[in-house]
mmCIF file of C-alpha atoms and ligand atoms in Angstrom:
data_model
loop_
_atom_site.group_PDB
_atom_site.id
_atom_site.type_symbol
_atom_site.label_atom_id
_atom_site.label_comp_id
_atom_site.label_asym_id
_atom_site.label_seq_id
_atom_site.Cartn_x
_atom_site.Cartn_y
_atom_site.Cartn_z
ATOM 1 C CA MET A 1 83.262 92.409 -183.410
ATOM 2 C CA LYS A 2 80.518 92.209 -186.275
ATOM 3 C CA VAL A 3 77.724 89.645 -185.984
ATOM 4 C CA LEU A 4 75.796 89.206 -188.869
ATOM 5 C CA VAL A 5 72.244 87.666 -188.600
ATOM 6 C CA ALA A 6 71.755 86.241 -192.188
ATOM 7 C CA THR A 7 68.276 84.893 -192.583
ATOM 8 C CA ASP A 8 66.455 84.721 -195.863
ATOM 9 C CA LYS A 9 63.480 83.458 -193.600
ATOM 10 C CA PRO A 10 63.694 85.745 -190.619
ATOM 11 C CA PHE A 11 63.318 85.065 -187.097
ATOM 12 C CA ALA A 12 60.382 86.285 -185.404
ATOM 13 C CA LYS A 13 61.126 90.093 -184.225
ATOM 14 C CA VAL A 14 61.006 88.971 -180.568
ATOM 15 C CA ALA A 15 63.955 86.583 -181.013
ATOM 16 C CA VAL A 16 65.821 89.262 -183.109
ATOM 17 C CA ASP A 17 65.546 91.428 -180.074
ATOM 18 C CA GLY A 18 67.010 88.848 -177.850
ATOM 19 C CA ILE A 19 69.812 88.081 -180.141
ATOM 20 C CA ARG A 20 70.445 91.785 -180.205
ATOM 21 C CA LYS A 21 70.463 91.805 -176.615
ATOM 22 C CA GLU A 22 73.111 89.178 -175.959
ATOM 23 C CA ILE A 23 75.498 90.121 -178.537
ATOM 24 C CA GLU A 24 75.369 93.787 -177.502
ATOM 25 C CA ALA A 25 75.806 93.182 -174.035
ATOM 26 C CA ALA A 26 79.067 91.173 -175.121
ATOM 27 C CA GLY A 27 80.241 94.708 -176.542
ATOM 28 C CA TYR A 28 79.621 93.372 -180.207
ATOM 29 C CA GLU A 29 77.635 95.155 -183.086
ATOM 30 C CA LEU A 30 74.669 93.463 -184.758
ATOM 31 C CA VAL A 31 73.921 93.309 -188.387
ATOM 32 C CA LEU A 32 70.627 92.209 -189.841
ATOM 33 C CA LEU A 33 70.206 90.919 -193.377
ATOM 34 C CA GLU A 34 66.929 89.482 -193.900
ATOM 35 C CA LYS A 35 65.001 88.364 -196.845
ATOM 36 C CA TYR A 36 67.847 89.052 -198.986
ATOM 37 C CA GLY A 37 66.828 86.753 -201.995
ATOM 38 C CA GLU A 38 70.197 86.950 -203.863
ATOM 39 C CA LYS A 39 73.380 85.383 -202.939
ATOM 40 C CA ALA A 40 75.124 88.894 -204.057
ATOM 41 C CA LYS A 41 73.600 90.341 -201.044
ATOM 42 C CA LEU A 42 74.774 87.630 -198.809
ATOM 43 C CA LEU A 43 78.179 87.895 -200.414
ATOM 44 C CA GLU A 44 78.686 91.548 -199.862
ATOM 45 C CA ALA A 45 77.066 91.341 -196.058
ATOM 46 C CA VAL A 46 79.565 88.613 -195.217
ATOM 47 C CA LYS A 47 82.787 90.535 -196.159
ATOM 48 C CA ASP A 48 83.306 92.076 -192.554
ATOM 49 C CA ALA A 49 81.654 89.627 -190.621
ATOM 50 C CA ASN A 50 83.355 87.847 -187.643
ATOM 51 C CA ALA A 51 80.473 85.728 -186.911
ATOM 52 C CA ILE A 52 77.367 84.549 -188.562
ATOM 53 C CA ILE A 53 74.223 83.334 -187.324
ATOM 54 C CA ILE A 54 71.935 81.314 -190.094
ATOM 55 C CA ARG A 55 68.975 79.403 -190.587
ATOM 56 C CA SER A 56 68.743 77.164 -193.662
ATOM 57 C CA ASP A 57 70.808 79.830 -195.531
ATOM 58 C CA ILE A 58 73.334 78.001 -197.744
ATOM 59 C CA ILE A 59 77.182 78.794 -196.659
ATOM 60 C CA ASP A 60 79.475 77.375 -199.477
ATOM 61 C CA ALA A 61 82.955 77.686 -200.315
ATOM 62 C CA GLU A 62 82.040 80.982 -202.371
ATOM 63 C CA VAL A 63 80.547 82.730 -199.237
ATOM 64 C CA LEU A 64 83.336 81.468 -196.995
ATOM 65 C CA ASP A 65 85.921 82.994 -199.668
ATOM 66 C CA ALA A 66 83.978 86.492 -199.500
ATOM 67 C CA ALA A 67 84.217 86.169 -195.498
ATOM 68 C CA ASN A 68 87.613 87.264 -194.890
ATOM 69 C CA GLU A 69 87.211 87.985 -191.056
ATOM 70 C CA LEU A 70 84.952 85.055 -190.358
ATOM 71 C CA LYS A 71 85.515 83.093 -187.228
ATOM 72 C CA ILE A 72 82.432 81.246 -186.684
ATOM 73 C CA VAL A 73 79.055 80.437 -188.133
ATOM 74 C CA VAL A 74 76.349 79.214 -185.970
ATOM 75 C CA ARG A 75 73.368 77.403 -187.663
ATOM 76 C CA ALA A 76 70.184 78.481 -185.429
ATOM 77 C CA GLY A 77 68.665 75.027 -185.931
ATOM 78 C CA ALA A 78 69.463 71.137 -186.063
ATOM 79 C CA GLY A 79 70.548 70.206 -189.363
ATOM 80 C CA TYR A 80 73.622 71.657 -190.868
ATOM 81 C CA ASP A 81 73.341 69.981 -194.393
ATOM 82 C CA ASN A 82 73.195 73.844 -195.667
ATOM 83 C CA VAL A 83 76.995 74.282 -194.619
ATOM 84 C CA ASP A 84 80.069 73.206 -196.551
ATOM 85 C CA LEU A 85 81.718 71.885 -193.485
ATOM 86 C CA GLU A 86 85.065 70.849 -195.084
ATOM 87 C CA ALA A 87 85.413 74.409 -196.851
ATOM 88 C CA ALA A 88 84.945 76.077 -193.509
ATOM 89 C CA THR A 89 87.463 73.783 -191.784
ATOM 90 C CA SER A 90 90.154 74.680 -194.718
ATOM 91 C CA HIS A 91 89.068 78.422 -193.956
ATOM 92 C CA GLY A 92 89.517 77.998 -190.314
ATOM 93 C CA VAL A 93 85.985 79.053 -189.537
ATOM 94 C CA CYS A 94 84.243 77.263 -186.683
ATOM 95 C CA VAL A 95 80.782 75.615 -187.544
ATOM 96 C CA MET A 96 77.901 74.894 -184.460
ATOM 97 C CA ASN A 97 74.322 74.233 -184.512
ATOM 98 C CA THR A 98 72.048 74.490 -181.787
ATOM 99 C CA PRO A 99 70.818 71.071 -180.887
ATOM 100 C CA GLY A 100 67.223 70.627 -179.375
ATOM 101 C CA GLN A 101 66.150 74.360 -179.537
ATOM 102 C CA ASN A 102 63.159 73.735 -182.205
ATOM 103 C CA SER A 103 62.541 70.212 -181.567
ATOM 104 C CA ASN A 104 59.216 70.770 -179.755
ATOM 105 C CA ALA A 105 58.138 72.932 -182.708
ATOM 106 C CA VAL A 106 58.798 70.584 -185.141
ATOM 107 C CA ALA A 107 57.265 67.378 -183.177
ATOM 108 C CA GLU A 108 54.063 69.546 -182.866
ATOM 109 C CA LEU A 109 54.023 70.018 -186.706
ATOM 110 C CA ALA A 110 54.496 66.418 -187.097
ATOM 111 C CA PHE A 111 51.269 65.532 -185.182
ATOM 112 C CA GLY A 112 49.589 68.353 -187.352
ATOM 113 C CA LEU A 113 50.359 66.724 -190.401
ATOM 114 C CA MET A 114 49.417 63.527 -188.960
ATOM 115 C CA VAL A 115 45.909 64.502 -188.026
ATOM 116 C CA MET A 116 45.458 66.396 -191.435
ATOM 117 C CA ALA A 117 46.433 63.083 -193.030
ATOM 118 C CA VAL A 118 44.172 60.568 -191.279
ATOM 119 C CA ARG A 119 41.002 63.029 -191.475
ATOM 120 C CA ASN A 120 41.433 62.778 -195.320
ATOM 121 C CA MET A 121 42.742 66.241 -195.586
ATOM 122 C CA TYR A 122 39.826 67.865 -193.933
ATOM 123 C CA ASN A 123 37.409 66.861 -197.014
ATOM 124 C CA GLY A 124 34.684 66.118 -194.871
ATOM 125 C CA THR A 125 34.468 62.362 -195.346
ATOM 126 C CA SER A 126 35.315 59.848 -192.218
ATOM 127 C CA GLY A 127 38.600 59.591 -191.310
ATOM 128 C CA THR A 128 40.709 57.676 -188.722
ATOM 129 C CA GLU A 129 42.058 58.512 -185.260
ATOM 130 C CA LEU A 130 45.516 58.080 -184.172
ATOM 131 C CA MET A 131 44.825 56.577 -180.773
ATOM 132 C CA GLY A 132 45.816 53.076 -180.989
ATOM 133 C CA LYS A 133 47.784 52.981 -183.957
ATOM 134 C CA LYS A 134 51.450 51.871 -184.289
ATOM 135 C CA LEU A 135 53.664 55.099 -184.743
ATOM 136 C CA GLY A 136 56.972 54.406 -186.051
ATOM 137 C CA ILE A 137 59.706 57.179 -185.049
ATOM 138 C CA HIS A 138 62.564 56.932 -187.742
ATOM 139 C CA ALA A 139 65.533 58.488 -185.570
ATOM 140 C CA TYR A 140 65.284 58.971 -182.087
ATOM 141 C CA GLY A 141 66.978 62.279 -181.618
ATOM 142 C CA ASN A 142 65.843 65.482 -180.126
ATOM 143 C CA VAL A 143 62.686 65.455 -182.600
ATOM 144 C CA GLY A 144 62.168 61.926 -182.179
ATOM 145 C CA ARG A 145 62.128 62.014 -178.536
ATOM 146 C CA ASN A 146 59.578 64.871 -178.520
ATOM 147 C CA VAL A 147 57.473 62.914 -181.169
ATOM 148 C CA ALA A 148 57.416 60.005 -178.310
ATOM 149 C CA ARG A 149 56.190 62.416 -175.669
ATOM 150 C CA ILE A 150 53.354 63.641 -177.696
ATOM 151 C CA ALA A 151 52.289 60.331 -179.031
ATOM 152 C CA LYS A 152 51.657 59.057 -175.461
ATOM 153 C CA GLY A 153 49.234 61.704 -174.878
ATOM 154 C CA PHE A 154 47.540 60.560 -178.107
ATOM 155 C CA GLY A 155 47.385 56.901 -177.099
ATOM 156 C CA MET A 156 49.711 55.427 -179.786
ATOM 157 C CA ASP A 157 51.534 52.406 -179.667
ATOM 158 C CA ILE A 158 55.163 53.694 -179.980
ATOM 159 C CA TYR A 159 58.126 52.175 -181.872
ATOM 160 C CA ALA A 160 61.530 53.983 -182.871
ATOM 161 C CA PHE A 161 64.466 52.868 -184.777
ATOM 162 C CA ASP A 162 67.803 54.769 -184.217
ATOM 163 C CA ALA A 163 70.978 53.831 -186.105
ATOM 164 C CA PHE A 164 73.176 55.136 -183.234
ATOM 165 C CA CYS A 165 70.841 55.727 -180.175
ATOM 166 C CA PRO A 166 71.068 52.693 -177.714
ATOM 167 C CA LYS A 167 68.158 50.422 -177.336
ATOM 168 C CA GLU A 168 68.202 51.260 -173.659
ATOM 169 C CA VAL A 169 67.657 54.795 -173.842
ATOM 170 C CA ILE A 170 64.877 54.450 -176.111
ATOM 171 C CA GLU A 171 63.184 51.703 -174.073
ATOM 172 C CA LYS A 172 63.203 53.839 -170.793
ATOM 173 C CA ASP A 173 60.910 56.247 -172.469
ATOM 174 C CA GLY A 174 58.172 53.355 -172.809
ATOM 175 C CA VAL A 175 59.014 53.213 -176.588
ATOM 176 C CA LYS A 176 59.631 49.823 -178.252
ATOM 177 C CA ALA A 177 63.070 49.815 -180.056
ATOM 178 C CA VAL A 178 63.144 47.553 -183.235
ATOM 179 C CA ALA A 179 66.352 46.677 -184.558
ATOM 180 C CA SER A 180 65.899 47.876 -188.283
ATOM 181 C CA ALA A 181 64.227 50.461 -190.558
ATOM 182 C CA ASP A 182 62.815 47.697 -192.392
ATOM 183 C CA GLU A 183 61.296 46.325 -189.112
ATOM 184 C CA LEU A 184 59.986 49.738 -188.281
ATOM 185 C CA TYR A 185 58.049 50.218 -191.744
ATOM 186 C CA ALA A 186 56.739 46.846 -191.655
ATOM 187 C CA THR A 187 55.436 47.304 -188.099
ATOM 188 C CA CYS A 188 53.746 50.868 -188.034
ATOM 189 C CA ASP A 189 50.745 52.536 -189.448
ATOM 190 C CA VAL A 190 52.248 55.827 -189.336
ATOM 191 C CA VAL A 191 56.097 56.337 -189.852
ATOM 192 C CA SER A 192 57.405 60.004 -188.872
ATOM 193 C CA LEU A 193 60.913 60.697 -190.189
ATOM 194 C CA HIS A 194 63.433 62.442 -188.283
ATOM 195 C CA ILE A 195 66.935 61.383 -189.914
ATOM 196 C CA PRO A 196 69.420 63.778 -190.696
ATOM 197 C CA ALA A 197 70.417 64.261 -194.442
ATOM 198 C CA THR A 198 73.497 62.401 -194.705
ATOM 199 C CA ALA A 199 75.322 60.815 -197.456
ATOM 200 C CA GLU A 200 74.327 57.618 -195.894
ATOM 201 C CA THR A 201 70.531 58.685 -195.664
ATOM 202 C CA LYS A 202 70.019 60.665 -199.007
ATOM 203 C CA ASN A 203 67.423 58.798 -200.989
ATOM 204 C CA SER A 204 67.308 56.126 -198.381
ATOM 205 C CA ILE A 205 63.617 56.200 -197.887
ATOM 206 C CA ASN A 206 62.528 54.419 -201.154
ATOM 207 C CA TYR A 207 60.160 51.896 -202.726
ATOM 208 C CA ALA A 208 61.369 48.877 -201.060
ATOM 209 C CA LEU A 209 61.431 50.396 -197.591
ATOM 210 C CA VAL A 210 58.051 52.215 -197.766
ATOM 211 C CA ASN A 211 56.246 49.258 -199.497
ATOM 212 C CA LYS A 212 56.879 47.567 -196.089
ATOM 213 C CA MET A 213 54.241 49.662 -194.511
ATOM 214 C CA PRO A 214 50.682 47.948 -194.018
ATOM 215 C CA LYS A 215 47.599 48.978 -195.686
ATOM 216 C CA ASN A 216 46.558 52.652 -195.407
ATOM 217 C CA GLY A 217 50.077 53.374 -194.596
ATOM 218 C CA LEU A 218 51.191 57.062 -193.676
ATOM 219 C CA LEU A 219 54.617 58.578 -194.273
ATOM 220 C CA VAL A 220 55.139 61.853 -192.311
ATOM 221 C CA ASN A 221 58.227 63.925 -193.331
ATOM 222 C CA THR A 222 59.319 66.754 -191.060
ATOM 223 C CA ALA A 223 63.189 65.957 -191.908
ATOM 224 C CA ARG A 224 64.775 66.557 -195.187
ATOM 225 C CA LYS A 225 63.435 66.377 -198.672
ATOM 226 C CA GLU A 226 66.895 64.581 -199.695
ATOM 227 C CA VAL A 227 66.253 61.698 -197.657
ATOM 228 C CA ILE A 228 63.269 60.640 -199.930
ATOM 229 C CA ASN A 229 63.703 58.783 -203.002
ATOM 230 C CA GLU A 230 61.006 60.860 -204.878
ATOM 231 C CA ALA A 231 60.796 58.765 -208.248
ATOM 232 C CA GLU A 232 60.493 55.659 -206.335
ATOM 233 C CA LEU A 233 58.028 57.197 -203.675
ATOM 234 C CA ILE A 234 56.106 58.301 -206.682
ATOM 235 C CA GLN A 235 55.822 54.788 -208.514
ATOM 236 C CA LEU A 236 55.071 52.931 -205.366
ATOM 237 C CA MET A 237 51.838 55.733 -204.467
ATOM 238 C CA GLU A 238 50.820 55.068 -208.100
ATOM 239 C CA GLU A 239 50.754 51.170 -207.096
ATOM 240 C CA ARG A 240 49.333 51.589 -203.754
ATOM 241 C CA ALA A 241 46.510 53.982 -203.572
ATOM 242 C CA ASP A 242 46.294 53.397 -199.706
ATOM 243 C CA LEU A 243 49.488 55.322 -199.150
ATOM 244 C CA LYS A 244 49.680 58.865 -198.043
ATOM 245 C CA TYR A 245 52.464 61.175 -198.051
ATOM 246 C CA VAL A 246 52.607 64.245 -195.818
ATOM 247 C CA THR A 247 55.916 66.760 -195.731
ATOM 248 C CA ASP A 248 57.084 69.898 -194.356
ATOM 249 C CA ILE A 249 59.853 69.836 -196.758
ATOM 250 C CA MET A 250 58.250 70.327 -200.153
ATOM 251 C CA PRO A 251 59.661 67.793 -202.718
ATOM 252 C CA ALA A 252 61.720 68.811 -205.997
ATOM 253 C CA ALA A 253 58.678 66.693 -207.630
ATOM 254 C CA ASN A 254 55.993 68.780 -205.948
ATOM 255 C CA GLU A 255 53.757 69.334 -208.899
ATOM 256 C CA ALA A 256 54.031 65.457 -209.917
ATOM 257 C CA PHE A 257 52.814 64.472 -206.374
ATOM 258 C CA ALA A 258 50.320 67.136 -206.074
ATOM 259 C CA ALA A 259 48.952 66.099 -209.451
ATOM 260 C CA LYS A 260 49.091 62.540 -209.190
ATOM 261 C CA PHE A 261 47.948 62.207 -205.351
ATOM 262 C CA ALA A 262 45.106 64.564 -204.639
ATOM 263 C CA GLY A 263 44.009 63.889 -201.230
ATOM 264 C CA ARG A 264 46.997 61.577 -200.102
ATOM 265 C CA TYR A 265 49.649 64.058 -200.417
ATOM 266 C CA PHE A 266 50.164 67.419 -198.616
ATOM 267 C CA SER A 267 53.271 69.636 -198.240
ATOM 268 C CA THR A 268 53.588 73.001 -196.396
ATOM 269 C CA PRO A 269 54.467 75.835 -199.030
ATOM 270 C CA LYS A 270 57.516 76.718 -196.985
ATOM 271 C CA LYS A 271 59.611 74.715 -194.197
ATOM 272 C CA MET A 272 57.730 75.788 -190.961
ATOM 273 C CA GLY A 273 58.307 73.264 -188.584
ATOM 274 C CA ALA A 274 60.858 75.396 -186.754
ATOM 275 C CA GLN A 275 58.783 78.491 -187.358
ATOM 276 C CA THR A 276 57.375 79.306 -184.195
ATOM 277 C CA ALA A 277 58.107 82.260 -181.535
ATOM 278 C CA GLU A 278 59.441 79.879 -179.044
ATOM 279 C CA ALA A 279 61.715 78.136 -181.246
ATOM 280 C CA ASN A 280 63.122 81.245 -182.938
ATOM 281 C CA ILE A 281 63.676 82.455 -179.752
ATOM 282 C CA ASN A 282 65.456 79.321 -178.368
ATOM 283 C CA ALA A 283 67.528 78.604 -181.192
ATOM 284 C CA GLY A 284 68.509 82.161 -181.786
ATOM 285 C CA ILE A 285 69.415 83.244 -178.579
ATOM 286 C CA ALA A 286 71.590 79.752 -178.236
ATOM 287 C CA ALA A 287 73.200 80.739 -181.300
ATOM 288 C CA ALA A 288 73.947 84.359 -179.875
ATOM 289 C CA LYS A 289 75.154 82.661 -176.599
ATOM 290 C CA GLN A 290 77.402 80.270 -178.509
ATOM 291 C CA ILE A 291 79.043 82.871 -180.483
ATOM 292 C CA VAL A 292 79.841 85.149 -177.422
ATOM 293 C CA GLY A 293 81.256 82.092 -175.618
ATOM 294 C CA PHE A 294 83.397 81.247 -178.532
ATOM 295 C CA LEU A 295 84.575 84.811 -179.428
ATOM 296 C CA LYS A 296 85.275 85.545 -175.519
ATOM 297 C CA ASN A 297 86.356 81.982 -174.231
ATOM 298 C CA GLY A 298 87.185 79.773 -176.948
ATOM 299 C CA CYS A 299 84.356 77.487 -176.031
ATOM 300 C CA GLU A 300 83.629 75.040 -179.027
ATOM 301 C CA LYS A 301 80.797 72.922 -177.510
ATOM 302 C CA PHE A 302 78.404 72.298 -180.348
ATOM 303 C CA ARG A 303 81.280 72.372 -182.787
ATOM 304 C CA VAL A 304 80.205 70.273 -185.986
ATOM 305 C CA ASN A 305 83.180 70.344 -188.339
ATOM 306 C CA LYS A 306 86.608 69.084 -188.025
ATOM 307 C CA LYS A 307 89.463 71.768 -186.700
HETATM 308 N N1 NAD B 1 61.247 70.705 -190.459
HETATM 309 C C1 NAD B 1 62.145 71.429 -189.747
HETATM 310 O O1 NAD B 1 62.002 72.844 -189.618
HETATM 311 C C2 NAD B 1 63.228 70.819 -188.861
HETATM 312 C C3 NAD B 1 63.628 71.203 -187.694
HETATM 313 C C4 NAD B 1 64.160 70.849 -187.038
HETATM 314 C C5 NAD B 1 65.128 69.274 -187.744
HETATM 315 N N2 NAD B 1 64.738 68.931 -188.949
HETATM 316 C C6 NAD B 1 65.187 67.813 -189.554
HETATM 317 O O2 NAD B 1 64.942 67.137 -188.748
HETATM 318 C C7 NAD B 1 66.514 66.331 -188.388
HETATM 319 C C8 NAD B 1 66.681 65.750 -187.111
HETATM 320 O O3 NAD B 1 66.537 66.728 -185.991
HETATM 321 P P1 NAD B 1 66.896 66.581 -184.565
HETATM 322 O O4 NAD B 1 66.841 67.744 -183.876
HETATM 323 O O5 NAD B 1 66.022 65.128 -183.658
HETATM 324 O O6 NAD B 1 68.562 65.963 -184.597
HETATM 325 P P2 NAD B 1 69.237 65.142 -183.741
HETATM 326 O O7 NAD B 1 70.562 65.117 -184.391
HETATM 327 O O8 NAD B 1 68.996 65.448 -182.455
HETATM 328 O O9 NAD B 1 68.789 63.402 -184.161
HETATM 329 C C9 NAD B 1 69.161 62.862 -185.107
HETATM 330 C C10 NAD B 1 68.825 61.398 -185.071
HETATM 331 O O10 NAD B 1 69.230 60.686 -186.284
HETATM 332 C C11 NAD B 1 69.812 59.478 -185.794
HETATM 333 N N3 NAD B 1 70.380 58.912 -187.224
HETATM 334 C C12 NAD B 1 71.456 59.335 -187.839
HETATM 335 N N4 NAD B 1 71.670 58.957 -188.966
HETATM 336 C C13 NAD B 1 70.673 57.778 -188.812
HETATM 337 C C14 NAD B 1 70.509 56.931 -189.583
HETATM 338 N N5 NAD B 1 70.850 56.463 -190.808
HETATM 339 N N6 NAD B 1 69.493 56.031 -189.261
HETATM 340 C C15 NAD B 1 68.807 56.219 -188.282
HETATM 341 N N7 NAD B 1 68.865 57.068 -187.461
HETATM 342 C C16 NAD B 1 69.893 58.100 -187.603
HETATM 343 C C17 NAD B 1 70.955 59.894 -184.728
HETATM 344 O O11 NAD B 1 71.482 58.875 -183.854
HETATM 345 C C18 NAD B 1 70.130 60.926 -183.933
HETATM 346 O O12 NAD B 1 69.520 60.224 -182.656
HETATM 347 C C19 NAD B 1 67.562 67.181 -188.721
HETATM 348 O O13 NAD B 1 68.810 66.782 -189.002
HETATM 349 C C20 NAD B 1 66.868 68.386 -189.847
HETATM 350 O O14 NAD B 1 67.263 67.555 -190.999
HETATM 351 C C21 NAD B 1 63.804 69.743 -189.305
HETATM 352 O O1 3PG B 2 67.126 71.513 -189.261
HETATM 353 C C1 3PG B 2 66.513 72.545 -188.864
HETATM 354 O O2 3PG B 2 66.751 72.774 -187.746
HETATM 355 C C2 3PG B 2 65.272 72.970 -189.537
HETATM 356 O O3 3PG B 2 65.393 72.513 -190.834
HETATM 357 C C3 3PG B 2 65.028 74.405 -189.462
HETATM 358 O O4 3PG B 2 65.109 75.112 -190.369
HETATM 359 P P1 3PG B 2 64.896 76.821 -190.250
HETATM 360 O O5 3PG B 2 65.559 77.342 -189.554
HETATM 361 O O6 3PG B 2 65.064 77.154 -191.926
HETATM 362 O O7 3PG B 2 63.224 76.788 -190.376
#
């Protein structure tokens, strides 16, 4: 069995070593395709792969068409919006993610971005502190829960909204559950976004919602750029000079944001929420174990597409 690790943004070497150990201990062969840049190289590499481990790499119908021997794709990470799930199902390919394995890394970065924003991007002027501020966690999943844990250490007043997580689960963590996204944005000084990119959430962070934030509101996005209605956020930030936006996922309109909102906008150059050795090891080795469990025992825990 051939297991391909196809990562345009490579894992830390220590994680690759751990993945190799799992795969070879199972008697399989590991093939590494890193920083491949062009899709043609991916199309060539998948031809004889029985299993693939990816990160944000795009697995679309063309890739699946080229992968004649493929049985399983594991997205080493949380969001699997980069995989065409319907095409995978129609090709008889199982798709999994590795939930929770990179969530602490992302939560820590959310606070890195938050502190940078409230300290005026470290420009030397007086900023503000996070202690005592109202933090809104938009989606209380694996990352959201880690954000809540860290926010307690900062002494923040913590609120959350999740469309599917029961109120009791949120409140047992000492976090105030609110009934809607509207209420969260209207209540909180800082909102940290942790919703997945789905048909329902794409473009949902729009003018009307963000405009509910109080004066000096800060929006932190370590989720996906697709959930932001960029044109409406630009319009709102033009009208409200008090708002700040910091993100780990560079907007399509990065140049417009950077030109118009100097000092109130920041994006990491490349998505780096999950870019720690620890998260790479956790997610990469989980992916390898899930592949071995699937190929040897048919274990489909963490499957995200229909059969
Ligand atoms: N920046 C990065 O490197 C990085 C790393 C990991 C995850 N992410 C992004 O963050 C997202 C969240 O990650 P996670 O590990 O917490 O995922 P998760 O699946 O554990 O949590 C997602 C949560 O979103 C909730 N949700 C879904 N739709 C919603 C909606 N319409 N309104 C409110 N809540 C909704 C779910 O109930 C769930 O609790 C991922 O989908 C991914 O897009 C980014
Ligand atoms: O959904 C995720 O897990 C993140 O977006 C991580 O993406 P990456 O593996 O490309 O860093």
